């Protein structure tokens, strides 16, 4: 019952990284407890079949427990499992992918390869977004939201972000105090400064600082610029205008205060321009490993036609284009496609084409229109090939792909589908669908892009079942 103090052994882990144990058959979720711990917990929330406990004391420590490197690991909502040693984090993630593929995906006896981890799983993020606020004592706080709240934990020393961020943030804190910059208040929708976005180029050392403001100008910004340009690597200082009453961090409009409107970085020797609004993989070390798997699974020889759906700034598209005949990329954020086109130009690719829009709208539309064209003009080889790709890559956000998109992919009937997923539950749902439509899961390779958090990236290779090769609705090249 609520407020009872109980002792229990933690024997499982929940989807948010919390420990799970049983007290007389009653399931209790205990945040910050690790599998193998024996803990004392106070019941803080009681439901019919399960409850939530607050960790009071660890009676016996699990052999997998470690002291988190970060001083605010417990309060901060960013890392959920820093108290687990890294090896058991990887094991947990491998088990989670397998469990979801079995339970949600209905895939039996599937081999999930060991998670590709990091040698040093710290200071890996190349992007961080810090909310700015005022605490009860009127002090400026810059840091991270506590789990499931909008309470800001003051911390500029994040152990998974770039170490230089602390210097940048402390400079900004000084500027806020000296210039009496007003801080945004979510309740009243008053005040100017909302968030600070920092991007770091891993290979280039370039830095972008972007201040998100509820207004169109930042008072005395030249003072801030003076402070920041002394930091080695500073390349871009931007403003992002967000005047909406929303918890979406970035608005649509950006202004350059100093330097370029983008930074550059490279992945697998291809250089990219990255602007504040563009998606760019956040763990550069692991991204190279992830993309190499995507390339390996695509099995390109130079002759292939490839679609890269949810292409962002075209990172996977260009990598594919190094060894394919033609690559088509689709992405909903128009700024990202602008970056993608610049990236193609700057790296001298002329075998890629990008489309702006939702994949579930663009691809079915393209299929319909180009099918008609191909029917009328049977010699239009490029049109026919675009409808019959060898490989389709999808890399959707957490909600996965819509059925309407999966349907048209099935109609295009690629020999291979490479699915890159950041949520193994929606991945499992989509795989179930693709398997029911004639595809077979060949390889499942998780890659740890988000060390110390419960998130896991997975690359999947699907191949067309041989027997379904001659689907009636396909257009074949003569
Ligand atoms: N493949 C890229 C980006 C993956 S993240 C990379 O590795 O960097 C997912 C991308 O999908 C984001 O860029 C996001 O803007 C985009 N996106 C989200 N919903 C979409 C949709 N319905 N159609 C197309 N792109 C979408």
Coordinates of C-alpha atoms and ligand atoms in Angstrom, one line a residue:
X1 CA 0.0 0.0 0.0
X2 CA 1.0 3.6 -0.6
X3 CA 3.7 4.8 1.9
X4 CA 4.7 1.2 2.8
X5 CA 8.4 0.6 3.0
X6 CA 9.4 -2.7 1.3
X7 CA 12.5 -4.7 0.5
X8 CA 12.7 -6.3 -2.9
X9 CA 15.1 -7.9 -5.4
X10 CA 15.3 -6.2 -8.8
X11 CA 15.0 -8.8 -11.5
X12 CA 14.0 -6.9 -14.6
X13 CA 14.2 -3.6 -16.3
X14 CA 11.4 -1.5 -17.7
X15 CA 11.2 0.5 -20.9
X16 CA 12.3 3.7 -19.2
X17 CA 15.3 2.0 -17.6
X18 CA 13.7 1.6 -14.2
X19 CA 14.2 -1.5 -12.1
X20 CA 11.4 -4.0 -11.7
X21 CA 10.9 -6.4 -8.8
X22 CA 8.1 -8.2 -6.9
X23 CA 6.8 -7.9 -3.3
X24 CA 4.5 -10.8 -2.5
X25 CA 3.6 -11.1 -6.2
X26 CA 2.9 -7.4 -6.6
X27 CA 5.0 -5.7 -9.3
X28 CA 6.9 -2.6 -8.3
X29 CA 8.8 -0.2 -10.6
X30 CA 11.8 1.4 -8.9
X31 CA 13.6 4.2 -10.7
X32 CA 17.5 4.1 -10.5
X33 CA 17.5 0.4 -9.3
X34 CA 19.6 -2.1 -11.3
X35 CA 18.9 -5.7 -12.0
X36 CA 20.5 -7.7 -9.2
X37 CA 20.1 -5.0 -6.6
X38 CA 18.3 -5.7 -3.3
X39 CA 16.7 -2.4 -2.4
X40 CA 14.6 -0.8 0.2
X41 CA 11.8 1.3 -1.5
X42 CA 8.8 3.4 -0.4
X43 CA 5.6 2.9 -2.4
X44 CA 4.7 6.2 -3.8
X45 CA 2.0 5.2 -6.3
X46 CA -0.3 2.3 -6.0
X47 CA -2.3 0.8 -8.9
X48 CA -4.3 -2.4 -9.1
X49 CA -1.7 -4.7 -10.6
X50 CA 1.5 -2.7 -10.1
X51 CA 3.0 0.3 -8.3
X52 CA 5.9 2.7 -8.2
X53 CA 8.5 2.8 -5.5
X54 CA 11.1 5.4 -4.5
X55 CA 14.5 4.0 -4.0
X56 CA 15.5 4.6 -0.3
X57 CA 18.5 2.5 0.1
X58 CA 20.5 -0.2 -1.6
X59 CA 20.8 -3.2 0.7
X60 CA 23.0 -5.3 -1.6
X61 CA 24.5 -3.8 -4.8
X62 CA 24.2 -5.6 -8.1
X63 CA 27.5 -6.6 -9.6
X64 CA 26.4 -4.6 -12.7
X65 CA 26.0 -1.3 -10.7
X66 CA 28.5 1.5 -11.1
X67 CA 28.8 5.0 -9.8
X68 CA 27.6 7.4 -12.5
X69 CA 30.2 9.8 -13.8
X70 CA 27.7 12.6 -13.8
X71 CA 26.8 14.3 -10.5
X72 CA 23.2 14.9 -11.5
X73 CA 22.6 11.5 -13.3
X74 CA 19.7 10.7 -10.9
X75 CA 17.8 14.0 -11.3
X76 CA 18.5 14.6 -15.0
X77 CA 16.1 13.2 -17.6
X78 CA 18.8 12.7 -20.2
X79 CA 20.6 9.5 -19.1
X80 CA 18.4 6.9 -17.6
X81 CA 20.9 4.0 -17.0
X82 CA 24.3 5.6 -16.2
X83 CA 24.2 3.5 -13.0
X84 CA 24.5 0.3 -15.1
X85 CA 27.9 -0.8 -16.3
X86 CA 28.3 -0.4 -20.0
X87 CA 28.5 -4.1 -20.8
X88 CA 25.1 -4.7 -19.2
X89 CA 23.6 -1.7 -20.9
X90 CA 24.6 -3.3 -24.2
X91 CA 23.2 -6.7 -23.1
X92 CA 20.0 -5.0 -22.0
X93 CA 19.6 -3.3 -25.4
X94 CA 20.2 -6.6 -27.4
X95 CA 17.6 -8.3 -25.3
X96 CA 15.1 -5.5 -25.8
X97 CA 15.4 -5.6 -29.6
X98 CA 15.0 -9.4 -29.5
X99 CA 12.0 -9.2 -27.2
X100 CA 10.2 -6.6 -29.3
X101 CA 10.9 -8.4 -32.6
X102 CA 9.4 -11.5 -31.0
X103 CA 6.4 -10.0 -29.1
X104 CA 5.4 -7.2 -31.4
X105 CA 6.9 -8.4 -34.7
X106 CA 5.9 -12.0 -34.3
X107 CA 9.3 -13.0 -35.5
X108 CA 10.5 -16.3 -34.0
X109 CA 14.0 -17.6 -33.7
X110 CA 15.5 -14.4 -34.9
X111 CA 19.2 -13.8 -34.4
X112 CA 19.9 -10.4 -33.0
X113 CA 23.6 -9.6 -33.3
X114 CA 25.5 -8.2 -30.3
X115 CA 25.1 -4.5 -30.0
X116 CA 28.0 -2.5 -31.5
X117 CA 29.1 -0.4 -28.6
X118 CA 31.6 2.5 -28.0
X119 CA 35.1 2.1 -26.7
X120 CA 34.7 5.2 -24.6
X121 CA 31.0 5.9 -24.1
X122 CA 31.3 9.5 -22.9
X123 CA 31.4 13.0 -24.5
X124 CA 29.9 11.6 -27.6
X125 CA 27.0 14.0 -28.5
X126 CA 27.7 16.6 -31.2
X127 CA 24.4 18.4 -30.4
X128 CA 22.9 19.6 -27.1
X129 CA 19.9 21.8 -26.3
X130 CA 19.9 23.5 -23.0
X131 CA 16.8 25.1 -21.5
X132 CA 17.4 28.4 -19.7
X133 CA 15.3 29.4 -16.7
X134 CA 15.1 31.1 -13.3
X135 CA 14.9 29.0 -10.1
X136 CA 12.9 29.8 -6.9
X137 CA 15.7 31.9 -5.6
X138 CA 15.8 34.0 -8.8
X139 CA 19.1 32.4 -9.9
X140 CA 19.7 31.7 -13.6
X141 CA 19.6 28.0 -14.4
X142 CA 21.0 26.4 -17.5
X143 CA 21.0 22.7 -17.9
X144 CA 18.5 19.8 -18.5
X145 CA 15.0 19.0 -17.7
X146 CA 14.5 16.5 -14.8
X147 CA 12.8 13.3 -16.1
X148 CA 9.2 13.9 -17.2
X149 CA 9.1 17.5 -16.0
X150 CA 10.0 21.0 -17.1
X151 CA 12.1 21.6 -13.9
X152 CA 15.6 22.6 -15.0
X153 CA 18.5 21.0 -13.3
X154 CA 21.4 23.4 -13.4
X155 CA 24.2 21.6 -15.1
X156 CA 26.7 22.7 -17.7
X157 CA 29.0 19.8 -17.2
X158 CA 27.2 17.1 -19.2
X159 CA 29.2 13.9 -19.4
X160 CA 27.8 12.8 -22.8
X161 CA 28.1 16.3 -24.4
X162 CA 31.2 18.0 -25.7
X163 CA 33.5 19.3 -22.9
X164 CA 33.7 22.7 -24.6
X165 CA 30.0 23.3 -24.0
X166 CA 30.6 24.2 -20.4
X167 CA 32.9 27.2 -21.4
X168 CA 30.3 28.4 -23.9
X169 CA 27.4 28.1 -21.4
X170 CA 29.3 29.8 -18.6
X171 CA 30.1 32.7 -21.0
X172 CA 26.4 32.9 -21.9
X173 CA 25.5 32.9 -18.2
X174 CA 27.8 35.8 -17.6
X175 CA 26.4 37.7 -20.5
X176 CA 22.8 37.1 -19.2
X177 CA 23.7 38.4 -15.8
X178 CA 25.7 41.4 -17.0
X179 CA 23.3 42.5 -19.7
X180 CA 20.2 41.6 -17.6
X181 CA 18.8 39.5 -20.4
X182 CA 15.2 38.4 -19.6
X183 CA 14.6 34.7 -19.4
X184 CA 11.6 33.1 -21.0
X185 CA 8.8 31.9 -18.6
X186 CA 6.7 29.0 -20.0
X187 CA 3.7 30.0 -17.9
X188 CA 3.4 33.6 -18.7
X189 CA 5.0 33.4 -22.2
X190 CA 7.1 36.4 -21.2
X191 CA 10.9 36.9 -21.4
X192 CA 13.3 36.5 -24.3
X193 CA 15.9 33.7 -23.9
X194 CA 14.5 30.2 -24.1
X195 CA 17.1 27.6 -25.1
X196 CA 20.7 27.4 -26.2
X197 CA 21.6 24.9 -29.0
X198 CA 25.2 24.0 -29.5
X199 CA 26.5 21.9 -32.3
X200 CA 30.1 20.6 -32.6
X201 CA 31.8 19.2 -35.7
X202 CA 33.5 16.1 -34.6
X203 CA 36.2 16.0 -37.3
X204 CA 36.3 19.7 -38.0
X205 CA 36.2 21.1 -34.5
X206 CA 33.7 23.7 -35.7
X207 CA 31.2 25.1 -33.3
X208 CA 27.7 26.5 -33.7
X209 CA 25.9 28.4 -30.9
X210 CA 22.2 29.1 -31.6
X211 CA 20.2 31.1 -29.0
X212 CA 16.4 30.4 -29.2
X213 CA 14.5 33.6 -28.4
X214 CA 11.0 34.7 -27.9
X215 CA 11.5 37.9 -30.0
X216 CA 13.2 39.0 -33.1
X217 CA 16.4 40.5 -31.6
X218 CA 18.7 39.8 -28.7
X219 CA 19.7 42.8 -26.7
X220 CA 23.5 43.6 -26.7
X221 CA 24.2 40.6 -28.8
X222 CA 27.5 42.1 -29.9
X223 CA 28.8 41.7 -26.3
X224 CA 28.0 38.0 -26.4
X225 CA 29.5 37.6 -29.8
X226 CA 32.7 39.2 -28.5
X227 CA 32.9 36.7 -25.7
X228 CA 32.1 33.7 -27.8
X229 CA 34.4 34.3 -30.8
X230 CA 37.4 33.9 -28.5
X231 CA 36.6 30.2 -28.2
X232 CA 38.6 28.1 -30.6
X233 CA 36.5 26.5 -33.3
X234 CA 33.6 29.1 -33.1
X235 CA 32.2 29.1 -36.6
X236 CA 28.6 30.1 -36.4
X237 CA 26.6 32.2 -33.9
X238 CA 22.9 32.2 -34.7
X239 CA 19.5 33.2 -33.4
X240 CA 16.4 31.1 -33.8
X241 CA 13.1 32.8 -33.5
X242 CA 10.5 30.9 -31.5
X243 CA 7.5 33.1 -30.4
X244 CA 5.1 30.3 -30.1
X245 CA 3.6 29.0 -26.8
X246 CA 4.9 25.5 -27.4
X247 CA 7.4 23.0 -26.0
X248 CA 8.9 22.5 -29.4
X249 CA 12.4 23.9 -28.9
X250 CA 13.2 25.5 -32.3
X251 CA 11.1 27.9 -34.4
X252 CA 11.3 27.9 -38.2
X253 CA 13.3 31.1 -38.7
X254 CA 17.0 31.6 -38.1
X255 CA 19.2 34.7 -38.3
X256 CA 23.0 34.8 -38.4
X257 CA 24.6 36.9 -35.7
X258 CA 28.2 36.1 -36.6
X259 CA 30.0 33.8 -39.0
X260 CA 28.4 31.2 -41.2
X261 CA 24.8 30.0 -41.1
X262 CA 26.1 26.4 -40.8
X263 CA 29.0 24.3 -39.6
X264 CA 30.6 21.4 -41.5
X265 CA 31.5 17.9 -40.5
X266 CA 32.4 14.7 -42.3
X267 CA 31.2 11.1 -42.1
X268 CA 33.1 8.4 -43.9
X269 CA 35.1 11.1 -45.7
X270 CA 32.1 12.9 -47.1
X271 CA 31.7 16.5 -45.9
X272 CA 28.3 17.9 -44.9
X273 CA 26.9 21.4 -44.2
X274 CA 24.7 21.3 -41.1
X275 CA 22.3 24.2 -40.3
X276 CA 20.5 24.7 -36.9
X277 CA 17.2 23.0 -38.1
X278 CA 18.7 20.1 -39.9
X279 CA 18.8 16.6 -38.5
X280 CA 22.3 15.2 -38.1
X281 CA 23.1 11.9 -36.3
X282 CA 24.2 12.9 -32.8
X283 CA 26.9 10.3 -32.2
X284 CA 29.6 10.8 -34.8
X285 CA 31.8 7.9 -33.7
X286 CA 28.9 5.4 -33.8
X287 CA 27.3 6.9 -36.9
X288 CA 30.3 5.8 -39.0
X289 CA 29.8 2.2 -37.7
X290 CA 26.0 2.5 -38.3
X291 CA 26.4 3.8 -41.9
X292 CA 29.1 1.1 -42.7
X293 CA 26.5 -1.5 -41.8
X294 CA 23.9 0.2 -43.9
X295 CA 26.3 0.2 -46.8
X296 CA 27.3 -3.4 -46.2
X297 CA 23.6 -4.5 -46.1
X298 CA 22.8 -2.6 -49.3
X299 CA 25.4 -4.8 -51.2
X300 CA 26.0 -2.2 -53.9
X301 CA 28.1 -2.8 -57.0
X302 CA 27.7 0.5 -58.8
X303 CA 24.7 -0.5 -61.0
X304 CA 21.9 -0.1 -58.5
X305 CA 19.0 2.3 -58.1
X306 CA 18.4 3.2 -54.5
X307 CA 15.8 5.2 -52.6
X308 CA 16.8 6.8 -49.3
X309 CA 13.6 7.7 -47.4
X310 CA 13.7 10.1 -44.5
X311 CA 17.1 11.2 -45.8
X312 CA 17.8 14.3 -43.6
X313 CA 20.7 16.2 -45.1
X314 CA 21.4 13.3 -47.4
X315 CA 24.1 11.5 -45.4
X316 CA 23.0 8.0 -46.3
X317 CA 22.1 9.1 -49.8
X318 CA 25.6 10.3 -50.6
X319 CA 27.2 7.3 -49.0
X320 CA 25.1 5.1 -51.2
X321 CA 25.8 7.3 -54.3
X322 CA 29.5 6.4 -54.0
X323 CA 28.6 2.9 -55.2
X324 CA 25.2 3.1 -56.9
X325 CA 24.0 4.2 -60.3
X326 CA 21.3 6.5 -59.0
X327 CA 20.0 7.5 -55.6
X328 CA 16.7 9.3 -54.8
X329 CA 16.3 11.0 -51.3
X330 CA 13.1 12.1 -49.6
X331 CA 12.8 14.3 -46.6
X332 CA 10.1 16.5 -45.1
X333 CA 12.3 19.4 -43.8
X334 CA 13.0 21.7 -46.7
X335 CA 16.1 23.3 -45.1
X336 CA 17.5 19.8 -44.7
X337 CA 17.0 19.1 -48.5
X338 CA 18.7 22.5 -49.2
X339 CA 21.6 21.2 -47.2
X340 CA 21.4 17.8 -49.0
X341 CA 21.6 19.5 -52.4
X342 CA 24.5 21.6 -51.3
X343 CA 26.2 18.6 -49.9
X344 CA 25.8 16.7 -53.1
X345 CA 27.3 19.6 -55.1
X346 CA 30.2 20.2 -52.7
X347 CA 31.2 16.5 -52.9
X348 CA 30.7 16.4 -56.7
X349 CA 27.8 13.9 -56.8
X350 CA 25.6 14.1 -59.9
X351 CA 23.7 10.8 -59.4
X352 CA 21.4 11.9 -56.6
X353 CA 18.1 13.6 -56.7
X354 CA 16.2 14.9 -53.7
X355 CA 12.5 15.5 -53.0
X356 CA 10.9 17.6 -50.3
X357 CA 7.8 16.3 -48.6
X358 CA 6.4 13.5 -46.5
X359 CA 7.7 10.1 -47.7
X360 CA 4.2 8.7 -47.4
X361 CA 2.9 11.4 -49.8
X362 CA 5.9 11.8 -52.2
X363 CA 6.7 8.2 -52.9
X364 CA 3.1 7.0 -53.7
X365 CA 2.6 10.2 -55.8
X366 CA 5.9 9.6 -57.6
X367 CA 5.0 5.9 -58.2
X368 CA 1.6 6.8 -59.7
X369 CA 2.9 9.6 -62.0
X370 CA 6.0 7.9 -63.2
X371 CA 4.2 4.6 -63.7
X372 CA 1.9 6.4 -66.2
X373 CA 4.9 8.0 -67.9
X374 CA 6.7 4.6 -68.1
X375 CA 3.5 3.0 -69.6
X376 CA 3.3 5.7 -72.3
X377 CA 7.0 5.7 -73.0
X378 CA 8.3 2.1 -72.6
X379 CA 11.8 3.2 -73.6
X380 CA 12.1 5.6 -70.7
X381 CA 14.7 3.5 -68.9
X382 CA 15.4 5.9 -66.0
X383 CA 11.7 6.2 -65.2
X384 CA 11.3 2.4 -65.2
X385 CA 14.4 2.0 -63.0
X386 CA 13.3 4.6 -60.5
X387 CA 10.1 2.5 -60.0
X388 CA 12.1 -0.7 -59.7
X389 CA 14.9 0.1 -57.2
X390 CA 17.3 -2.6 -56.1
X391 CA 17.5 -1.2 -52.6
X392 CA 15.2 1.0 -50.5
X393 CA 16.6 2.5 -47.2
X394 CA 14.2 3.9 -44.6
X395 CA 15.3 5.8 -41.5
X396 CA 12.1 7.1 -40.0
X397 CA 11.7 9.0 -36.7
X398 CA 10.4 7.1 -33.6
X399 CA 6.9 6.6 -34.9
X400 CA 8.1 4.4 -37.8
X401 CA 6.6 4.2 -41.3
X402 CA 3.0 4.6 -42.4
X403 CA 1.4 1.6 -44.0
X404 CA 0.7 3.6 -47.1
X405 CA 4.5 4.0 -47.6
X406 CA 5.3 0.4 -46.8
X407 CA 2.6 -0.6 -49.4
X408 CA 4.3 1.4 -52.1
X409 CA 7.7 0.1 -51.2
X410 CA 6.3 -3.4 -51.5
X411 CA 4.9 -2.5 -55.0
X412 CA 8.3 -1.2 -56.0
X413 CA 9.6 -4.6 -55.0
X414 CA 13.2 -3.8 -54.2
X415 CA 15.5 -6.9 -53.8
X416 CA 16.6 -5.5 -50.4
X417 CA 15.2 -3.1 -47.8
X418 CA 17.5 -1.7 -45.2
X419 CA 15.6 -0.4 -42.3
X420 CA 17.4 2.0 -39.9
X421 CA 15.4 2.4 -36.7
X422 CA 15.7 4.4 -33.5
X423 CA 12.7 2.7 -31.9
X424 CA 12.6 -1.1 -31.9
X425 CA 8.9 -1.2 -31.0
X426 CA 7.7 0.6 -34.2
X427 CA 10.4 -1.2 -36.1
X428 CA 9.0 -4.6 -35.0
X429 CA 5.5 -3.4 -36.1
X430 CA 6.7 -2.4 -39.5
X431 CA 8.8 -5.6 -39.9
X432 CA 5.7 -7.7 -39.2
X433 CA 3.9 -5.9 -42.0
X434 CA 6.8 -6.3 -44.5
X435 CA 7.2 -9.9 -43.7
X436 CA 3.5 -10.5 -44.3
X437 CA 4.1 -8.9 -47.8
X438 CA 6.9 -11.2 -48.9
X439 CA 10.0 -10.0 -47.2
X440 CA 12.4 -11.9 -45.0
X441 CA 14.5 -10.5 -42.1
X442 CA 18.1 -11.5 -42.8
X443 CA 20.1 -9.5 -40.4
X444 CA 19.5 -7.5 -37.2
X445 CA 22.3 -5.3 -36.0
X446 CA 21.8 -2.9 -33.1
X447 CA 24.3 0.0 -32.8
X448 CA 24.6 2.0 -29.5
X449 CA 24.2 5.6 -30.6
X450 CA 22.8 6.7 -27.3
X451 CA 25.0 5.3 -24.6
X452 CA 23.6 5.6 -21.0
X453 CA 20.1 6.2 -22.3
X454 CA 17.4 3.5 -23.0
X455 CA 17.4 4.3 -26.7
X456 CA 18.8 2.0 -29.3
X457 CA 19.4 2.2 -33.0
X458 CA 19.0 -0.9 -35.1
X459 CA 19.9 -1.7 -38.7
X460 CA 17.9 -4.4 -40.4
X461 CA 18.4 -6.2 -43.7
X462 CA 15.3 -7.5 -45.4
X463 CA 15.3 -9.5 -48.6
X464 CA 12.5 -10.4 -51.0
X465 CA 11.5 -14.0 -50.6
X466 CA 12.7 -15.8 -53.8
X467 CA 9.2 -17.2 -54.5
X468 CA 7.6 -13.8 -54.6
X469 CA 10.1 -12.5 -57.1
X470 CA 7.8 -12.2 -60.0
X471 CA 5.1 -10.0 -58.6
X472 CA 2.4 -9.1 -61.1
X473 CA 2.4 -5.4 -60.4
X474 CA 6.0 -4.9 -61.2
X475 CA 7.5 -3.2 -64.2
X476 CA 10.6 -5.0 -65.5
X477 CA 13.3 -3.6 -67.6
X478 CA 13.3 -5.3 -71.0
Ligands
LIG1 N1 18.8 9.4 -42.6 C1 19.1 10.6 -42.0 C2 18.0 11.2 -41.1 C3 17.2 10.3 -40.2 S1 16.2 11.0 -38.9 C4 20.4 10.5 -41.2 O1 20.9 9.4 -41.0 O2 20.9 11.6 -40.8 C5 14.7 11.0 -39.6 C6 14.4 12.1 -40.6 O3 13.1 12.0 -41.1 C7 14.5 13.6 -40.1 O4 15.4 14.3 -40.9 C8 13.1 14.1 -40.2 O5 13.0 15.5 -40.5 C9 12.5 13.3 -41.3 N2 11.1 13.0 -41.4 C10 10.2 13.0 -40.3 N3 9.0 12.6 -40.8 C11 9.1 12.5 -42.1 C12 8.2 12.1 -43.1 N4 6.9 11.8 -42.9 N5 8.6 12.0 -44.4 C13 9.9 12.3 -44.7 N6 10.8 12.6 -43.8 C14 10.4 12.7 -42.5

